[in-house]
Tab-separated table of C-alpha atoms in Angstrom:
chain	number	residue	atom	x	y	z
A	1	UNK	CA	4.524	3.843	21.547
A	2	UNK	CA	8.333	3.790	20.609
A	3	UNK	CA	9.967	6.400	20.054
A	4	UNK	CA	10.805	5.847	16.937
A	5	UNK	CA	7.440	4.841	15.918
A	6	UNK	CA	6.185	8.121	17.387
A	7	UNK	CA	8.701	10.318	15.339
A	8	UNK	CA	7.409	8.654	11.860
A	9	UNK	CA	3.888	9.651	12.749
A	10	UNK	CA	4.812	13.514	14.206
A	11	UNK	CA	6.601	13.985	11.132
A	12	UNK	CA	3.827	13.046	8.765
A	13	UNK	CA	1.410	15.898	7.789
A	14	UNK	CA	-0.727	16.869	10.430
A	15	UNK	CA	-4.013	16.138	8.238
A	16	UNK	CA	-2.952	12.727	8.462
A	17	UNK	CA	-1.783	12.009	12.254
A	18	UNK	CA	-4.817	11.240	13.897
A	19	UNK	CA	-5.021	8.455	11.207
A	20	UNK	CA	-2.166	7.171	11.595
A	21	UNK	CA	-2.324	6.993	15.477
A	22	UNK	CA	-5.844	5.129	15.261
A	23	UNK	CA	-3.988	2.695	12.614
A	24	UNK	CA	-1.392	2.202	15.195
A	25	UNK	CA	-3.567	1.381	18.073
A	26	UNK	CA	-5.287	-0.609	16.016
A	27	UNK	CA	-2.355	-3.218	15.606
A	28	UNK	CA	-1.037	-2.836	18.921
A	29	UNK	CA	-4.445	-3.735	20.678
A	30	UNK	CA	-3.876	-7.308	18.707
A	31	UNK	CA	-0.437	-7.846	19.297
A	32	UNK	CA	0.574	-10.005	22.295
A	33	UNK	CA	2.907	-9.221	25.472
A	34	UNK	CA	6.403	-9.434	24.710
A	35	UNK	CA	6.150	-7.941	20.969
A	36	UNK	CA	8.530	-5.364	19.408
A	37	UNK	CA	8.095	-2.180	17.500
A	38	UNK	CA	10.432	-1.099	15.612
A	39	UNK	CA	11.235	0.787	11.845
A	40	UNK	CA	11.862	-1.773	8.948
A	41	UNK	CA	11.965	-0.379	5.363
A	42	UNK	CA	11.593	3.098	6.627
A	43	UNK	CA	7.876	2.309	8.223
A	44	UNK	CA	6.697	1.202	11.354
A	45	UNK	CA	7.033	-2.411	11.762
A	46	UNK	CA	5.180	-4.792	14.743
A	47	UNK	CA	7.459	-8.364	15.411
A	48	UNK	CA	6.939	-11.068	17.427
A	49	UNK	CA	9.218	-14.161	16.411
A	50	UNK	CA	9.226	-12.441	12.795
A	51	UNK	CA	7.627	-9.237	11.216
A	52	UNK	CA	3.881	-9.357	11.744
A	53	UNK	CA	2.907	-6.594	9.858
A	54	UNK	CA	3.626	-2.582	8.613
A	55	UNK	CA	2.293	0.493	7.870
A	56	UNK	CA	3.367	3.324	5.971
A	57	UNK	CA	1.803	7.339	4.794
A	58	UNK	CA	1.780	7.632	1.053
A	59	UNK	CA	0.618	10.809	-0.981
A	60	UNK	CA	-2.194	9.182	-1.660
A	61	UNK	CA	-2.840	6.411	0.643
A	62	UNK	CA	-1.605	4.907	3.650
A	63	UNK	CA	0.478	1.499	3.192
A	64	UNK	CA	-0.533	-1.839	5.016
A	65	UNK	CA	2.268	-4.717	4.357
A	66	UNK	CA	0.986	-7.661	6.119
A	67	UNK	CA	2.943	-10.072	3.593
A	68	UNK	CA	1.674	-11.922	0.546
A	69	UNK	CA	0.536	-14.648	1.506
A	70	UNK	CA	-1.827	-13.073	4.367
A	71	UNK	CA	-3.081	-10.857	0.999
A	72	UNK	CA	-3.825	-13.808	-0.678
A	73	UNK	CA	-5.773	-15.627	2.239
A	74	UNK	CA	-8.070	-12.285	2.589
A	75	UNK	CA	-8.316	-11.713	-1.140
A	76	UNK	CA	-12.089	-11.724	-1.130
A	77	UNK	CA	-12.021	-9.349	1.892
A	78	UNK	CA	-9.289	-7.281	-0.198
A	79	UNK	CA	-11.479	-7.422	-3.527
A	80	UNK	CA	-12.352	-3.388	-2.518
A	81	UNK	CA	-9.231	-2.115	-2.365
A	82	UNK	CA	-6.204	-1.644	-3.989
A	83	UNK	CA	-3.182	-4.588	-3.371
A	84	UNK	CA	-0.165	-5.793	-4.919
A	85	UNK	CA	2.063	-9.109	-3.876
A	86	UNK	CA	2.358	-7.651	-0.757
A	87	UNK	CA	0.659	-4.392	-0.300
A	88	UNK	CA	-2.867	-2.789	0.610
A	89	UNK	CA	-3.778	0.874	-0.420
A	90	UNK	CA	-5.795	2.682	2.266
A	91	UNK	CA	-8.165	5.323	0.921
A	92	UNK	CA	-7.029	8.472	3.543
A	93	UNK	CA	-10.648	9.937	3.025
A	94	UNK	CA	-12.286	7.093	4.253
A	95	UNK	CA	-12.152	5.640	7.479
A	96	UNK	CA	-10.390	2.711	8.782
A	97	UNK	CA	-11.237	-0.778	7.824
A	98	UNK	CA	-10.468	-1.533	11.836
A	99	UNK	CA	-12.073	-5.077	11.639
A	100	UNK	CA	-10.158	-6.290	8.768
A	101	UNK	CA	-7.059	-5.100	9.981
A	102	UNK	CA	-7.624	-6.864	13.435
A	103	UNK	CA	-8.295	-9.901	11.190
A	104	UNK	CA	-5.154	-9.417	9.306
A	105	UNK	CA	-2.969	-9.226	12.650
A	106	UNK	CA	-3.935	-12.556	13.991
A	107	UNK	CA	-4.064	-14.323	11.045
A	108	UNK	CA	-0.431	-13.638	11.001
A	109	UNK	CA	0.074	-14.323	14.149
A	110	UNK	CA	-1.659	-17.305	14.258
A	111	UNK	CA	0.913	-18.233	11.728
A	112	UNK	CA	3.609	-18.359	13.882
């Protein structure tokens, strides 16, 4: 994990750590060799040849910016949750949609 990845998650609430870290490996386990992690817009951000995707913790929610036009491929996968142009709202007090955000990952990558 990078450093700077791991100090955004420490200093989130501890309630919501474990969360985060499972949302984290989540991505990585998708992303291929030679990929960056870095902080973009104040939020952990995966890159390879561009931004792939982000994640942020919300007071309500955690953030998942995979771009809009990967929102608008998966709209009928999204039709459950909250999304803007290029947002998805992750309920904190349920678990994560793992599958969907694998699916998310290489659809972006694939778009590369």
């Amino acid at each position: 994990m990078d450093k700077l990845i791991h100090e955004y998650i420490e200093a989130q609430p501890k309630s919501r750590q474990l969360q985060l870290i499972q949302l984290y490996k989540t991505i990585v386990e998708q992303m291929p060799a030679g990929y960056d992690e870095r902080i973009s817009y104040g939020m952990p951000t995966f890159h390879f040849h561009r931004n792939i995707i982000h994640f942020g913790n919300f007071k309500d929610h955690f953030g998942l910016y995979p771009g809009p036009v990967t929102i608008q491929y998966f709209s009928g996968e999204l039709k459950n949750y909250k999304t803007s142009k290029g947002a998805i709202w992750l309920s904190v007090d349920k678990p994560l949609p793992a599958a969907l955000i694998r699916q998310l990952v290489q659809y972006n990558l694939k778009k590369i």
